[in-house]
Short mmCIF file of C-alpha atoms and ligand atoms in Angstrom, two decimals:
data_model
loop_
_atom_site.label_atom_id
_atom_site.label_comp_id
_atom_site.label_asym_id
_atom_site.label_seq_id
_atom_site.Cartn_x
_atom_site.Cartn_y
_atom_site.Cartn_z
CA MET V 66 -28.10 -7.28 7.49
CA LYS V 67 -28.63 -9.94 4.83
CA ILE V 68 -26.81 -9.76 1.53
CA ALA V 69 -27.80 -12.12 -1.35
CA LEU V 70 -26.04 -12.71 -4.68
CA SER V 71 -28.20 -12.89 -7.77
CA THR V 72 -27.89 -13.06 -11.58
CA HIS V 73 -31.25 -11.33 -12.06
CA ALA V 74 -31.39 -8.62 -14.73
CA PRO V 75 -31.40 -5.10 -13.14
CA LEU V 76 -34.51 -4.10 -15.10
CA GLY V 77 -36.62 -6.90 -13.70
CA THR V 78 -35.41 -6.71 -10.16
CA GLU V 79 -37.86 -5.68 -7.48
CA ALA V 80 -36.53 -3.55 -4.65
CA ASP V 81 -37.28 -0.32 -2.81
CA LEU V 82 -34.16 1.04 -4.50
CA LEU V 83 -31.96 -0.12 -7.38
CA ALA V 84 -28.44 1.31 -7.49
CA LEU V 85 -26.00 1.49 -10.44
CA GLY V 86 -22.53 2.92 -10.34
CA VAL V 87 -21.01 4.47 -13.37
CA LYS V 88 -17.59 5.92 -14.15
CA SER V 89 -17.43 9.53 -15.42
CA ASP V 90 -15.73 8.39 -18.63
CA ARG V 91 -18.27 5.63 -19.32
CA LEU V 92 -21.43 7.66 -19.25
CA GLN V 93 -22.13 6.97 -22.92
CA LYS V 94 -20.64 3.45 -23.04
CA ASP V 95 -21.83 1.54 -20.02
CA PRO V 96 -24.23 -1.24 -21.23
CA THR V 97 -26.23 -1.49 -18.02
CA LEU V 98 -26.63 2.30 -17.98
CA LYS V 99 -27.86 2.11 -21.62
CA ALA V 100 -30.31 -0.68 -20.90
CA ILE V 101 -31.80 1.22 -17.96
CA ASP V 102 -31.80 4.48 -19.92
CA ASP V 103 -33.69 2.81 -22.81
CA ALA V 104 -36.28 1.54 -20.28
CA LEU V 105 -36.61 5.13 -18.91
CA GLY V 106 -37.17 6.52 -22.42
CA GLY V 107 -33.74 8.30 -22.58
CA ALA V 108 -34.23 10.28 -19.35
CA LEU V 109 -30.72 9.51 -18.03
CA GLN V 110 -28.97 10.70 -21.22
CA ARG V 111 -31.03 13.91 -21.20
CA LEU V 112 -29.88 14.59 -17.58
CA ILE V 113 -26.29 13.68 -18.44
CA ALA V 114 -26.48 16.00 -21.51
CA ASP V 115 -27.55 19.03 -19.39
CA ASP V 116 -24.85 18.18 -16.80
CA SER V 117 -27.22 17.20 -14.04
CA PHE V 118 -25.03 14.17 -13.63
CA LYS V 119 -21.33 13.97 -14.42
CA GLY V 120 -20.30 10.72 -12.69
CA THR V 121 -17.90 12.33 -10.15
CA LEU V 122 -17.04 10.24 -7.17
CA GLY V 123 -19.96 9.89 -4.79
CA GLU V 124 -22.35 11.99 -6.93
CA THR V 125 -25.91 10.76 -6.94
CA LEU V 126 -28.93 11.12 -9.23
CA THR V 127 -32.18 9.64 -7.85
CA ILE V 128 -35.32 8.93 -9.94
CA ALA V 129 -38.51 8.00 -8.11
CA ALA V 130 -41.12 5.58 -9.54
CA PRO V 131 -39.15 4.99 -12.77
CA HIS V 132 -41.43 3.67 -15.58
CA GLY V 133 -40.08 0.48 -17.18
CA LEU V 134 -38.18 -0.69 -14.02
CA LYS V 135 -39.50 -3.02 -11.36
CA ALA V 136 -37.68 -1.12 -8.61
CA ALA V 137 -39.60 1.67 -6.78
CA ARG V 138 -36.67 4.07 -7.08
CA PHE V 139 -33.45 4.13 -9.03
CA VAL V 140 -30.16 5.86 -8.10
CA LEU V 141 -27.18 6.46 -10.35
CA ILE V 142 -23.95 6.85 -8.40
CA GLY V 143 -20.73 8.38 -9.81
CA LEU V 144 -17.60 6.28 -9.52
CA GLY V 145 -15.19 9.00 -10.68
CA SER V 146 -12.44 8.30 -13.23
CA GLY V 147 -9.21 6.32 -13.16
CA THR V 148 -8.69 2.67 -12.15
CA PHE V 149 -11.50 1.17 -10.13
CA THR V 150 -10.21 0.00 -6.72
CA SER V 151 -11.54 -1.76 -3.55
CA ARG V 152 -11.80 1.66 -1.99
CA ASP V 153 -14.09 2.79 -4.73
CA ALA V 154 -16.21 -0.36 -4.37
CA ARG V 155 -16.53 0.34 -0.61
CA ALA V 156 -17.44 3.98 -1.22
CA PHE V 157 -20.04 2.97 -3.78
CA GLY V 158 -21.61 0.38 -1.45
CA ALA V 159 -21.71 2.92 1.40
CA LYS V 160 -23.32 5.54 -0.85
CA ALA V 161 -26.00 3.14 -2.13
CA ALA V 162 -26.79 2.04 1.45
CA GLN V 163 -26.87 5.65 2.66
CA VAL V 164 -29.50 6.51 0.04
CA ALA V 165 -31.46 3.34 1.01
CA SER V 166 -31.02 3.65 4.82
CA ARG V 167 -34.69 4.57 5.42
CA LEU V 168 -36.00 2.01 2.93
CA GLY V 169 -36.35 -1.76 3.34
CA THR V 170 -34.69 -3.43 0.36
CA LEU V 171 -31.84 -2.47 -1.92
CA ALA V 172 -30.48 -4.03 -5.12
CA VAL V 173 -27.11 -2.96 -6.47
CA VAL V 174 -25.53 -3.78 -9.79
CA SER V 175 -22.09 -4.97 -8.73
CA PRO V 176 -19.19 -2.88 -10.07
CA ALA V 177 -16.64 -5.36 -8.64
CA THR V 178 -14.36 -7.27 -10.89
CA THR V 179 -12.38 -9.08 -8.14
CA ASP V 180 -13.32 -10.90 -4.91
CA ALA V 181 -11.46 -8.26 -2.90
CA GLN V 182 -13.69 -5.58 -4.50
CA LEU V 183 -16.72 -7.68 -3.78
CA ARG V 184 -15.73 -7.89 -0.12
CA ALA V 185 -15.15 -4.09 -0.03
CA LEU V 186 -18.54 -3.61 -1.64
CA ALA V 187 -20.16 -5.64 1.20
CA GLU V 188 -18.22 -3.62 3.74
CA GLY V 189 -19.64 -0.43 2.30
CA LEU V 190 -23.17 -1.79 1.96
CA ALA V 191 -23.32 -3.01 5.55
CA THR V 192 -21.79 0.12 7.09
CA GLY V 193 -23.44 2.69 4.86
CA SER V 194 -26.90 2.35 6.33
CA TYR V 195 -25.65 2.59 9.89
CA ARG V 196 -27.81 4.67 12.24
CA TYR V 197 -27.65 4.81 16.06
CA THR V 198 -31.30 4.49 17.12
CA GLN V 199 -31.12 2.67 20.45
CA TYR V 200 -32.34 5.64 22.49
CA LEU V 201 -35.10 6.85 20.18
CA THR V 202 -38.75 6.37 21.18
CA GLY V 203 -42.18 7.01 19.72
CA ASP V 204 -42.17 8.93 16.39
CA ARG V 205 -38.39 9.19 16.54
CA LYS V 206 -38.08 5.42 16.41
CA PRO V 207 -37.40 4.38 12.72
CA LYS V 208 -40.32 2.55 11.20
CA ARG V 209 -38.14 0.91 8.53
CA GLN V 210 -34.51 0.18 8.08
CA LEU V 211 -32.51 -1.42 5.36
CA SER V 212 -32.52 -5.13 6.07
CA GLU V 213 -32.08 -6.92 2.75
CA ILE V 214 -29.58 -6.20 -0.01
CA THR V 215 -29.23 -8.05 -3.32
CA VAL V 216 -25.92 -7.80 -5.21
CA LEU V 217 -26.58 -8.32 -8.91
CA VAL V 218 -23.77 -10.06 -10.78
CA SER V 219 -23.61 -11.02 -14.47
CA ALA V 220 -22.22 -14.60 -14.17
CA LYS V 221 -23.20 -17.26 -11.70
CA ALA V 222 -21.32 -16.47 -8.48
CA SER V 223 -18.58 -18.73 -7.27
CA LYS V 224 -18.14 -20.06 -3.72
CA ASP V 225 -15.36 -17.56 -3.33
CA ALA V 226 -17.67 -14.68 -4.23
CA ARG V 227 -20.09 -15.76 -1.44
CA ALA V 228 -17.20 -16.02 1.03
CA ALA V 229 -15.99 -12.54 -0.03
CA LEU V 230 -19.40 -11.10 0.85
CA ASP V 231 -19.45 -12.88 4.18
CA ASP V 232 -15.99 -11.53 5.01
CA GLY V 233 -17.25 -8.05 4.17
CA LEU V 234 -20.21 -8.48 6.41
CA ALA V 235 -17.98 -9.64 9.28
CA VAL V 236 -15.77 -6.56 8.94
CA ALA V 237 -18.81 -4.32 8.73
CA GLU V 238 -20.38 -5.83 11.85
CA SER V 239 -17.23 -5.09 13.82
CA MET V 240 -16.99 -1.52 12.47
CA ASN V 241 -20.61 -0.92 13.41
CA LEU V 242 -19.98 -2.25 16.89
CA ALA V 243 -17.14 0.27 17.30
CA ARG V 244 -19.52 3.00 16.20
CA ASP V 245 -22.21 1.85 18.68
CA LEU V 246 -19.69 1.86 21.50
CA VAL V 247 -18.53 5.42 20.72
CA ASN V 248 -22.13 6.69 20.34
CA ALA V 249 -23.35 5.07 23.58
CA PRO V 250 -24.02 7.60 26.33
CA PRO V 251 -21.39 7.54 29.07
CA ASN V 252 -23.89 7.12 31.91
CA ASP V 253 -24.71 3.67 30.46
CA LEU V 254 -21.36 2.77 28.89
CA HIS V 255 -19.16 2.99 31.99
CA PRO V 256 -16.01 0.84 32.32
CA VAL V 257 -17.82 -2.12 33.91
CA ALA V 258 -20.43 -2.13 31.12
CA PHE V 259 -17.68 -1.90 28.46
CA ALA V 260 -15.86 -4.90 29.96
CA GLN V 261 -19.10 -6.86 30.03
CA ILE V 262 -19.80 -6.15 26.32
CA ALA V 263 -16.18 -7.23 25.49
CA LYS V 264 -16.65 -10.45 27.39
CA THR V 265 -20.05 -11.22 25.80
CA GLU V 266 -18.78 -10.59 22.28
CA ALA V 267 -15.63 -12.58 22.89
CA HIS V 268 -17.57 -15.54 24.22
CA LYS V 269 -19.91 -15.49 21.20
CA LEU V 270 -16.81 -16.31 19.10
CA GLY V 271 -15.22 -18.68 21.59
CA LEU V 272 -12.38 -16.25 22.42
CA GLU V 273 -10.62 -16.09 25.79
CA CYS V 274 -11.30 -12.83 27.66
CA THR V 275 -9.88 -11.91 31.07
CA VAL V 276 -11.19 -8.93 33.00
CA LEU V 277 -9.17 -7.41 35.87
CA ASP V 278 -11.10 -5.44 38.53
CA GLU V 279 -9.49 -2.67 40.63
CA LYS V 280 -8.23 -5.21 43.23
CA ALA V 281 -6.41 -7.27 40.62
CA MET V 282 -5.00 -4.11 39.07
CA GLU V 283 -3.73 -2.94 42.52
CA LYS V 284 -2.10 -6.32 42.99
CA ARG V 285 -0.26 -6.06 39.69
CA GLY V 286 0.81 -2.50 40.35
CA MET V 287 -1.13 -0.56 37.72
CA HIS V 288 -0.96 2.61 39.79
CA LEU V 289 -1.12 5.11 36.96
CA LEU V 290 -4.33 3.64 35.60
CA LEU V 291 -5.75 3.50 39.16
CA ALA V 292 -4.71 7.14 39.83
CA VAL V 293 -6.90 8.27 36.88
CA ALA V 294 -9.80 6.13 38.14
CA ARG V 295 -9.75 7.55 41.70
CA GLY V 296 -12.04 10.50 41.01
CA SER V 297 -14.91 8.44 39.69
CA SER V 298 -17.46 6.33 41.48
CA ALA V 299 -17.49 4.08 38.35
CA LYS V 300 -14.96 1.31 38.84
CA PRO V 301 -12.23 0.74 36.25
CA ARG V 302 -11.81 -2.46 34.28
CA PHE V 303 -8.79 -3.84 32.43
CA VAL V 304 -9.69 -6.27 29.58
CA HIS V 305 -7.46 -8.75 27.83
CA ILE V 306 -9.09 -10.51 24.84
CA LYS V 307 -7.23 -12.98 22.76
CA TYR V 308 -7.67 -14.68 19.35
CA VAL V 309 -5.43 -17.64 18.49
CA PRO V 310 -5.74 -19.17 15.01
CA LYS V 311 -7.19 -22.69 15.07
CA LYS V 312 -4.29 -24.25 13.19
CA PRO V 313 -1.35 -21.92 13.98
CA LYS V 314 1.20 -21.84 11.15
CA LYS V 315 4.88 -21.97 11.96
CA GLY V 316 6.31 -18.47 12.08
CA ALA V 317 2.87 -16.93 12.47
CA LYS V 318 2.98 -13.42 13.89
CA LYS V 319 1.62 -12.16 17.13
CA VAL V 320 0.15 -8.67 17.34
CA VAL V 321 -1.06 -6.94 20.49
CA PHE V 322 -3.44 -3.97 20.18
CA VAL V 323 -3.95 -1.57 23.10
CA GLY V 324 -6.88 0.87 23.29
CA LYS V 325 -7.50 3.98 25.43
CA GLY V 326 -10.86 3.37 27.04
CA LEU V 327 -11.84 6.59 28.79
CA THR V 328 -15.61 6.06 28.84
CA PHE V 329 -15.75 9.79 29.79
CA ASP V 330 -13.04 12.36 30.17
CA SER V 331 -14.13 15.45 32.18
CA GLY V 332 -10.55 16.42 32.53
CA GLY V 333 -10.58 15.56 36.27
CA LEU V 334 -9.55 18.39 38.67
CA CYS V 335 -8.09 20.30 35.64
CA ILE V 336 -11.65 20.28 34.39
CA LYS V 337 -12.50 20.90 30.75
CA PRO V 338 -14.79 23.78 29.72
CA GLY V 339 -18.26 22.53 28.86
CA LYS V 340 -17.77 23.07 25.16
CA SER V 341 -14.81 20.68 25.04
CA MET V 342 -16.47 18.18 27.35
CA ILE V 343 -19.55 17.47 25.24
CA GLU V 344 -17.74 15.10 22.86
CA MET V 345 -15.74 13.29 25.60
CA LYS V 346 -17.84 10.15 25.55
CA CYS V 347 -15.78 9.39 22.46
CA ASP V 348 -12.63 9.02 24.49
CA MET V 349 -12.95 5.22 24.56
CA GLY V 350 -12.67 5.19 20.76
CA GLY V 351 -9.29 3.52 20.88
CA ALA V 352 -10.67 0.67 23.00
CA ALA V 353 -13.63 0.34 20.64
CA VAL V 354 -11.33 -0.01 17.58
CA THR V 355 -9.23 -2.48 19.50
CA LEU V 356 -12.13 -4.71 20.42
CA ALA V 357 -13.64 -4.48 16.90
CA THR V 358 -10.31 -5.46 15.35
CA VAL V 359 -9.81 -8.57 17.48
CA LEU V 360 -13.40 -9.65 16.88
CA ALA V 361 -13.07 -9.20 13.11
CA ALA V 362 -9.71 -10.97 13.07
CA ALA V 363 -11.47 -13.96 14.67
CA ARG V 364 -14.45 -13.83 12.32
CA LEU V 365 -12.10 -13.72 9.27
CA GLN V 366 -9.98 -16.49 10.87
CA LEU V 367 -6.79 -14.65 10.05
CA PRO V 368 -3.61 -16.73 10.52
CA VAL V 369 -2.23 -14.24 13.04
CA GLU V 370 -2.42 -14.28 16.83
CA VAL V 371 -4.19 -11.07 17.87
CA HIS V 372 -4.64 -9.75 21.38
CA GLY V 373 -6.65 -6.72 22.49
CA ILE V 374 -5.99 -4.77 25.71
CA LEU V 375 -8.74 -2.36 26.74
CA ALA V 376 -7.98 0.11 29.51
CA CYS V 377 -11.44 1.23 30.69
CA VAL V 378 -11.64 4.11 33.13
CA GLU V 379 -13.56 7.33 33.78
CA ASN V 380 -11.74 10.61 34.53
CA MET V 381 -13.76 12.75 37.01
CA PRO V 382 -13.15 15.44 39.63
CA ASP V 383 -13.72 14.50 43.26
CA GLY V 384 -12.37 14.82 46.84
CA ASP V 385 -10.37 11.68 46.24
CA ALA V 386 -9.32 12.55 42.62
CA TYR V 387 -5.68 12.53 41.66
CA ARG V 388 -4.02 15.94 41.63
CA PRO V 389 -1.37 17.88 39.82
CA GLY V 390 1.79 17.39 41.84
CA ASP V 391 0.94 13.82 42.87
CA VAL V 392 3.59 11.10 42.17
CA PHE V 393 2.67 7.48 41.40
CA PRO V 394 4.68 4.41 40.38
CA SER V 395 3.86 2.86 37.08
CA LEU V 396 3.46 -0.87 36.32
CA ASP V 397 6.98 -1.05 34.95
CA GLY V 398 8.46 0.65 38.03
CA LYS V 399 9.17 4.25 36.83
CA THR V 400 7.68 6.97 38.98
CA VAL V 401 5.57 9.69 37.29
CA GLU V 402 4.77 13.25 38.47
CA ILE V 403 1.29 14.39 37.49
CA ILE V 404 1.16 17.82 35.84
CA ASN V 405 -2.33 18.17 34.36
CA THR V 406 -5.10 15.70 35.20
CA ASP V 407 -6.57 16.19 31.74
CA ALA V 408 -3.56 14.36 30.22
CA GLU V 409 -4.94 11.15 31.61
CA GLY V 410 -4.84 9.02 28.49
CA ARG V 411 -1.08 8.55 28.39
CA LEU V 412 -1.09 7.42 32.10
CA VAL V 413 -3.68 4.74 31.43
CA LEU V 414 -1.84 3.68 28.29
CA ALA V 415 1.56 3.60 30.08
CA ASP V 416 0.37 0.77 32.33
CA ALA V 417 -1.47 -0.98 29.47
CA LEU V 418 1.58 -0.85 27.20
CA ALA V 419 3.79 -2.20 30.05
CA TYR V 420 1.38 -5.06 30.47
CA ALA V 421 1.16 -5.69 26.70
CA ARG V 422 4.95 -5.68 26.28
CA GLU V 423 5.17 -8.69 28.56
CA LEU V 424 3.20 -10.67 26.02
CA GLU V 425 6.21 -10.40 23.74
CA PRO V 426 4.37 -9.43 20.50
CA ASP V 427 5.98 -9.06 17.14
CA PHE V 428 4.12 -5.75 16.90
CA LEU V 429 2.54 -3.61 19.56
CA ILE V 430 -0.06 -1.08 18.32
CA ASP V 431 -2.08 1.41 20.37
CA HIS V 432 -5.08 3.40 19.29
CA ALA V 433 -5.96 6.42 21.41
CA THR V 434 -8.02 9.66 21.22
CA LEU V 435 -4.92 11.14 22.86
CA THR V 436 -4.38 14.80 22.03
CA GLY V 437 -6.14 17.90 20.75
CA ALA V 438 -2.69 18.85 19.55
CA CYS V 439 -2.79 16.10 16.94
CA MET V 440 -6.01 17.63 15.56
CA VAL V 441 -4.34 21.05 15.48
CA ALA V 442 -1.44 19.52 13.45
CA LEU V 443 -3.35 17.29 11.03
CA GLY V 444 -6.99 18.42 11.04
CA ALA V 445 -9.93 16.39 12.21
CA PHE V 446 -9.92 13.69 9.51
CA THR V 447 -6.33 12.41 9.77
CA ALA V 448 -4.78 10.22 12.47
CA GLY V 449 -1.20 10.69 13.66
CA LEU V 450 1.08 7.70 13.20
CA PHE V 451 4.15 7.32 15.38
CA ALA V 452 6.51 4.30 15.27
CA ASN V 453 9.86 3.31 16.71
CA ASP V 454 10.45 0.95 13.80
CA GLU V 455 10.68 1.84 10.11
CA ASP V 456 9.44 -1.45 8.79
CA LEU V 457 6.32 -1.27 10.98
CA ALA V 458 5.65 2.37 9.98
CA LYS V 459 5.89 1.40 6.28
CA LYS V 460 3.64 -1.62 6.71
CA TYR V 461 1.03 0.49 8.53
CA ALA V 462 1.10 3.21 5.94
CA ALA V 463 0.65 0.62 3.19
CA ALA V 464 -2.37 -0.79 5.04
CA ALA V 465 -3.83 2.68 5.30
CA ALA V 466 -3.34 3.39 1.59
CA GLU V 467 -5.52 0.40 0.76
CA SER V 468 -8.30 1.17 3.30
CA GLY V 469 -8.45 4.86 2.27
CA GLU V 470 -8.24 5.96 5.89
CA SER V 471 -6.03 8.97 6.42
CA TYR V 472 -2.86 8.59 8.51
CA TRP V 473 0.17 10.84 8.59
CA ARG V 474 3.47 9.95 10.17
CA LEU V 475 4.72 12.31 12.89
CA PRO V 476 8.25 12.14 14.34
CA LEU V 477 9.35 10.92 17.78
CA THR V 478 11.65 13.95 18.13
CA ASP V 479 14.36 12.85 20.53
CA GLU V 480 15.25 16.44 21.53
CA LEU V 481 11.83 16.91 23.09
CA ARG V 482 12.46 14.05 25.46
CA GLU V 483 14.06 16.43 28.01
CA THR V 484 10.78 18.34 28.43
CA LEU V 485 9.54 15.19 30.28
CA LYS V 486 12.15 15.42 32.97
CA SER V 487 10.81 15.92 36.46
CA ASP V 488 12.63 17.45 39.49
CA ILE V 489 11.25 14.88 41.92
CA ALA V 490 10.24 11.80 39.90
CA ASP V 491 11.63 9.72 37.02
CA LEU V 492 9.31 11.47 34.56
CA LYS V 493 6.59 14.07 34.37
CA HIS V 494 3.80 13.16 32.11
CA MET V 495 3.64 16.30 29.98
CA GLY V 496 6.04 18.37 27.93
CA ASP V 497 6.08 22.12 27.13
CA ALA V 498 3.53 24.04 25.21
CA HIS V 499 4.60 22.98 21.72
CA GLY V 500 4.47 19.61 19.98
CA GLY V 501 1.80 18.19 22.25
CA ALA V 502 1.03 15.12 20.13
CA ILE V 503 4.74 14.35 19.96
CA THR V 504 5.56 14.73 23.67
CA ALA V 505 2.53 12.51 24.49
CA ALA V 506 3.91 9.82 22.13
CA LEU V 507 7.46 10.26 23.65
CA PHE V 508 5.93 9.61 27.11
CA LEU V 509 4.32 6.36 25.86
CA ARG V 510 7.62 5.27 24.28
CA GLU V 511 9.12 5.16 27.77
CA PHE V 512 6.92 2.11 28.49
CA VAL V 513 7.34 -0.10 25.37
CA GLY V 514 10.99 -1.05 25.85
CA LYS V 515 12.47 -2.54 22.68
CA THR V 516 9.19 -3.83 21.35
CA LYS V 517 8.30 -2.77 17.77
CA TRP V 518 5.52 -0.30 18.45
CA ALA V 519 3.19 2.05 16.69
CA HIS V 520 1.02 4.69 18.32
CA LEU V 521 -2.09 5.99 16.47
CA ASP V 522 -3.51 9.23 17.71
CA ILE V 523 -7.11 9.06 16.51
CA ALA V 524 -8.48 12.11 18.45
CA GLY V 525 -9.70 13.68 15.19
CA PRO V 526 -11.26 10.96 13.09
CA THR V 527 -12.97 8.92 15.82
CA PHE V 528 -15.96 11.26 16.11
CA ALA V 529 -17.44 13.36 13.36
CA ASP V 530 -19.66 16.41 13.50
CA ARG V 531 -21.15 15.58 10.11
CA ALA V 532 -21.37 12.59 7.74
CA ARG V 533 -18.44 12.34 5.26
CA SER V 534 -17.43 9.82 2.62
CA ILE V 535 -18.12 6.33 4.09
CA TYR V 536 -18.41 7.68 7.63
CA PRO V 537 -21.65 8.68 9.40
CA LYS V 538 -22.02 11.62 11.91
CA GLY V 539 -20.92 10.65 15.41
CA GLY V 540 -18.88 7.53 16.00
CA THR V 541 -17.05 6.64 12.76
CA GLY V 542 -15.37 3.22 13.34
CA PHE V 543 -12.18 4.81 11.90
CA GLY V 544 -9.16 2.62 12.32
CA VAL V 545 -10.73 -0.85 12.00
CA LEU V 546 -10.22 -1.25 8.25
CA THR V 547 -6.51 -0.25 8.40
CA ALA V 548 -5.82 -2.45 11.41
CA LEU V 549 -7.33 -5.42 9.56
CA ASN V 550 -5.43 -4.64 6.39
CA PHE V 551 -2.22 -4.56 8.41
CA LEU V 552 -3.03 -8.03 9.91
CA GLU V 553 -3.85 -9.45 6.52
CA GLN V 554 -0.55 -8.11 5.20
CA LEU V 555 1.21 -10.23 7.84
CA ALA V 556 -0.75 -13.37 6.98
N1 BES F 53 -9.22 13.02 25.39
C1 BES F 53 -8.44 14.20 25.23
C2 BES F 53 -7.99 14.48 23.79
C3 BES F 53 -9.08 14.74 22.80
C4 BES F 53 -9.42 16.05 22.47
C5 BES F 53 -9.74 13.71 22.15
C6 BES F 53 -10.36 16.29 21.49
C7 BES F 53 -10.76 13.93 21.24
C8 BES F 53 -11.06 15.24 20.88
C9 BES F 53 -7.20 14.08 26.12
O1 BES F 53 -7.34 13.34 27.27
C10 BES F 53 -6.85 15.47 26.58
O2 BES F 53 -7.65 16.02 27.32
N2 BES F 53 -5.74 15.97 26.12
C11 BES F 53 -5.29 17.25 26.49
C12 BES F 53 -3.80 17.09 26.86
C13 BES F 53 -3.27 18.28 27.51
C14 BES F 53 -3.86 18.50 28.88
C15 BES F 53 -1.75 18.10 27.63
C16 BES F 53 -5.47 18.14 25.24
O3 BES F 53 -5.34 17.69 24.11
O4 BES F 53 -5.82 19.28 25.45
MN1 MN F 54 -8.04 14.46 28.91
ZN1 ZN F 55 -8.77 11.86 27.24
#
């Protein structure tokens, strides 16, 4: 995607689509709207007068072949009322690009008044036209897709403005990668393929990336992760990618992200019914967000050391699959009794968190499509946020408020800890029927020691059955924006 800055007048700008955002309380006052309306012979004000367009957030009004404009189409986009924020700029950009996604070129009149808003606008523009087309052939293959965007600004753009757009593009590229990974079919995106993609992307940016195969994992003692992998003929991979700032500042923070990377979750011997299995290619969404976040941190050259740990495995039933009743030692030494082989994510994460803890991060953060119970509690659009540290929980919630992604804090209820007691091992890996998202988080807590840690249960928002706000249908890339805001907050 190319984004150019220009001081061209909107009326004279050639493009397949010209987009203008307008606030609901400025429908009569906006000078650009007035200029375009004059060129259209008053058509916009007539449509506004009969309530065809009110300017509510995300509302659109498209006019084809508008006389008096050089653009082939024109779209008016509602910005709602109240103070205009970066979130609104991102939503506007995404909407404009969604409308233009099957066209070639788009020009937008920039609604941004700050460089932060300009960056958010670029994030929206470059993620809004996202489509997953890799497996389409013949007539289904898109003939055109949005490739060039011009952002129209009134004054000559500064160097900082250009840099803001480039930052936005970098973030968008990472988010789109996370979406591609979630959308990729699990026969092709198996753990070995995932690790290879991580390595290739890391090397493009000059980042260190270590991949452990099953032998190396065995040697270290990652027996919980290996237990989950046993039922699949696809080999597991454990990826450690690392970004270190070029000129590290004194006191710079170190953050380690961990991602659940189940490239497919059949449930194992406790097999899922077909209806619940169909979406389970999305069960590597945590690893996708983790990889995307580290890559974006590197592209943005954030002054924070950022590591990503991707635990990539497939959960399948087989003669050699792990069973309910089995006991395995974890990387940190505790023994775990297996109850239900479909609660595989917490096992994989237990070993990954124990590994990550050894890196002695200031903050340890995991993303995981961990429990259906979290979706029951919060709905499909909201992630569960658990933390063993108040300051970290506050910082993460603040980062989420800026990104517009929906997180809700859930408690690590100490009383439920006893439901994880096993008769024959140190722990069993599941609690009782109630509070499933919490008992899963409590199980993870056993492996982080005293490290400041947050667990993000993204089972709901990772995969969408329809397009909504800035997110497309399918893989959403949810989580990347908030993780990056969190890192920038530490900078
Ligand atoms: N990957 C699933 C959780 C999930 C469900 C993610 C729906 C995305 C959408 C996880 O491995 C799982 O199967 N969890 C079980 C746990 C149960 C067996 C304790 C669940 O939520 O039913
Ligand atoms: Mn499962
Ligand atoms: Zn799973």
